[in-house]
Coordinates of C-alpha atoms in Angstrom, one line a residue:
M18 CA -52.1 204.6 85.9
R19 CA -47.9 204.5 85.1
I20 CA -47.9 208.2 84.7
F21 CA -49.5 208.9 88.2
S22 CA -46.9 206.1 89.9
L23 CA -44.3 207.9 87.7
L24 CA -45.6 210.8 89.4
L25 CA -45.7 209.5 92.4
I26 CA -42.0 208.3 92.8
F27 CA -40.5 211.3 91.8
I28 CA -42.0 213.5 94.7
F29 CA -40.9 210.6 97.3
L30 CA -37.9 210.9 95.8
N31 CA -36.6 214.6 94.8
P32 CA -35.7 215.7 98.4
I33 CA -32.9 212.5 97.9
W34 CA -31.0 215.0 95.0
A35 CA -31.9 218.0 96.6
N36 CA -29.4 220.3 97.6
R37 CA -26.3 217.8 97.1
S38 CA -24.0 220.2 96.9
H39 CA -23.3 220.3 100.9
H40 CA -22.8 217.9 103.2
H41 CA -24.6 218.1 106.9
G42 CA -22.8 216.7 109.1
Y43 CA -23.8 214.2 111.3
D44 CA -20.6 211.8 112.4
N45 CA -22.6 210.2 116.1
P46 CA -26.1 211.3 117.4
S47 CA -24.6 210.2 121.1
N48 CA -22.5 213.6 120.9
Y49 CA -25.1 216.2 119.9
D50 CA -25.0 219.1 122.3
S51 CA -27.5 220.3 124.1
H52 CA -26.4 223.3 124.1
N53 CA -27.1 223.7 120.5
H54 CA -28.8 226.9 119.2
G55 CA -31.5 226.7 116.7
H56 CA -31.8 230.0 114.6
D57 CA -35.5 231.1 116.4
S58 CA -34.0 230.3 119.4
F59 CA -30.8 232.0 119.5
L60 CA -30.2 236.0 120.1
F61 CA -27.5 237.1 117.7
A62 CA -27.4 240.5 119.6
D63 CA -24.8 238.4 121.9
A64 CA -22.9 236.6 119.4
F65 CA -19.0 237.2 117.7
Q66 CA -19.0 239.1 114.7
T67 CA -16.8 238.0 113.1
G68 CA -17.2 239.1 109.0
I69 CA -20.0 240.7 106.6
D70 CA -20.7 238.5 103.7
T71 CA -20.4 239.9 100.3
N72 CA -24.2 240.0 100.3
R73 CA -23.4 242.6 103.1
K74 CA -24.7 240.5 106.0
P75 CA -23.0 240.1 109.4
L76 CA -21.5 236.7 109.9
Y77 CA -21.4 235.5 113.4
L78 CA -18.5 232.8 114.7
C79 CA -19.9 228.9 115.6
I80 CA -18.3 226.1 116.6
G81 CA -20.3 223.2 114.0
K82 CA -20.4 220.0 116.0
I83 CA -18.9 217.3 112.7
F84 CA -16.5 213.8 112.6
N85 CA -15.6 214.4 116.1
S86 CA -14.1 217.3 116.2
D87 CA -15.2 220.9 116.4
Q88 CA -14.6 222.8 113.6
P89 CA -15.0 227.3 113.7
G90 CA -17.7 228.5 111.1
K91 CA -20.1 231.0 110.2
T92 CA -23.4 231.2 110.5
W93 CA -26.3 234.4 110.0
E94 CA -29.1 235.5 111.1
G95 CA -31.8 233.3 110.3
Y96 CA -29.9 230.5 108.9
G97 CA -30.0 228.1 111.7
R98 CA -27.1 226.2 109.8
C99 CA -23.1 226.6 110.4
N100 CA -21.0 226.2 107.0
I101 CA -17.3 225.0 108.0
A102 CA -14.5 224.2 105.9
Y103 CA -13.3 220.6 106.0
G104 CA -11.4 218.3 103.8
G105 CA -11.6 220.8 100.3
K106 CA -15.4 221.0 100.9
E107 CA -18.1 224.2 102.9
Y108 CA -20.1 221.8 104.7
I109 CA -23.3 223.4 106.0
V110 CA -24.4 221.0 109.9
D111 CA -27.1 221.4 111.8
R112 CA -25.2 220.7 115.0
F113 CA -23.9 223.9 116.7
D114 CA -22.8 226.5 118.8
I115 CA -23.1 229.9 119.1
P116 CA -20.6 231.2 121.9
S117 CA -21.0 234.7 123.5
R118 CA -18.9 237.6 123.0
A119 CA -18.1 237.8 126.2
R120 CA -15.5 234.4 125.5
F121 CA -13.3 237.1 123.0
N122 CA -13.3 240.4 125.5
G123 CA -9.6 241.4 125.0
A124 CA -9.3 239.4 121.5
Y125 CA -8.8 241.5 118.7
W126 CA -7.9 240.8 115.3
Q127 CA -4.1 241.0 114.5
N128 CA -1.3 239.8 111.8
Y129 CA 1.2 238.5 114.3
P130 CA -0.9 237.7 117.8
E131 CA 1.8 237.3 120.6
T132 CA -1.5 234.4 121.6
A133 CA -4.0 233.0 119.7
V134 CA -7.6 232.8 120.9
R135 CA -8.3 228.7 120.6
V136 CA -12.2 228.2 119.4
G137 CA -11.6 224.4 118.1
T138 CA -9.6 221.0 118.1
D139 CA -9.6 219.6 114.8
T140 CA -10.2 215.3 114.7
N141 CA -6.4 215.0 115.4
G142 CA -6.5 217.0 118.4
T143 CA -4.4 220.0 117.0
P144 CA -5.9 223.3 118.4
L145 CA -7.9 225.1 116.0
F146 CA -8.0 229.3 115.7
L147 CA -9.9 231.8 114.3
C148 CA -8.6 233.4 111.8
Q149 CA -10.3 236.4 109.4
A150 CA -9.5 236.9 105.1
Y151 CA -10.6 239.4 103.2
F152 CA -12.3 237.4 99.7
R153 CA -14.5 238.4 96.9
G154 CA -15.3 241.7 98.2
S155 CA -16.2 240.0 101.9
S156 CA -14.4 239.9 104.6
Q157 CA -14.7 235.9 105.5
P158 CA -14.4 233.8 108.9
G159 CA -12.2 230.6 108.7
K160 CA -9.3 228.5 110.9
T161 CA -5.6 228.1 111.4
W162 CA -3.3 225.7 113.5
P163 CA -0.1 225.9 115.5
G164 CA 2.4 226.3 112.5
Y165 CA -0.4 226.5 109.2
N166 CA 0.6 229.9 107.9
R167 CA -3.2 229.6 106.0
C168 CA -6.3 230.7 107.0
N169 CA -9.2 228.2 105.3
I170 CA -12.3 229.9 104.4
S171 CA -15.9 228.0 103.4
Y172 CA -17.0 229.8 100.4
G173 CA -19.5 228.7 97.6
G174 CA -19.1 225.1 97.9
R175 CA -15.6 224.4 99.1
E176 CA -12.3 225.1 101.5
I177 CA -10.8 227.9 100.1
I178 CA -7.3 228.9 101.4
I179 CA -6.0 232.2 101.5
D180 CA -2.4 233.3 103.0
R181 CA -3.0 237.4 103.7
Y182 CA -5.5 237.0 106.8
M183 CA -5.2 237.9 110.6
V184 CA -6.2 235.7 113.7
L185 CA -8.3 236.9 116.4
G186 CA -5.4 237.0 119.3
T187 CA -5.0 238.8 122.6
N188 CA -1.5 240.1 123.8
R189 CA -2.1 238.3 127.2
P190 CA -4.3 235.6 127.9
V191 CA -7.9 236.0 129.1
Q192 CA -9.2 233.0 129.5
A193 CA -7.2 229.7 130.6
G194 CA -6.5 227.0 128.8
K195 CA -8.2 229.1 125.8
H196 CA -5.1 231.1 124.5
H197 CA -2.1 229.7 122.7
R198 CA 1.0 230.8 121.3
Y199 CA 0.5 231.1 117.5
L200 CA 3.2 230.4 115.2
G201 CA 1.9 231.2 111.7
R202 CA 1.8 234.3 109.9
G203 CA 0.1 235.6 106.7
T204 CA 2.4 236.7 104.2
T205 CA 1.4 237.1 100.2
I206 CA -2.1 237.4 98.8
H207 CA -2.1 234.3 96.9
I208 CA -5.9 232.5 97.1
G209 CA -5.9 228.5 96.2
V210 CA -8.4 226.1 96.4
G211 CA -8.4 223.3 99.6
P212 CA -6.5 219.8 97.6

């Protein structure tokens, strides 16, 4: 009987310990966006591709909802979640949007864009821009912001900070209110791990 009781305890407590390295972002259920896309209901043919992962799968832009902010991240077909870099960690969030690639018509990856495309807002209200960096044989999407000269990507459970990157930008505004002057620059090939 004791063994049976211990077995039941183990079976019911095991899900609590599963996936300890993943951080799911549930900040406030009342902020849930009804336009959230699950992996079964969204057609990735309309998604904006932001990179290629180390396994050669295409990565797509997602906007994760965490800590009362909208953070740019990455997802892929059949995954159903959005991985974002935040606070030194890679968070895996279940509440996210996948913007249409039509939103980014006229924008392209640049080293020094005249105007960066805003894709999110940080917890302090700072606009977040989409950046792309090469890392371990892949091109990973990330985030940057005005005056910050790095690209923060999510990879392997961590927020990775990269100095050499490109920013999604345009030389002329495409959509009013979606672009901001970008004052950052990618320089050396230094790679470090976030705090």
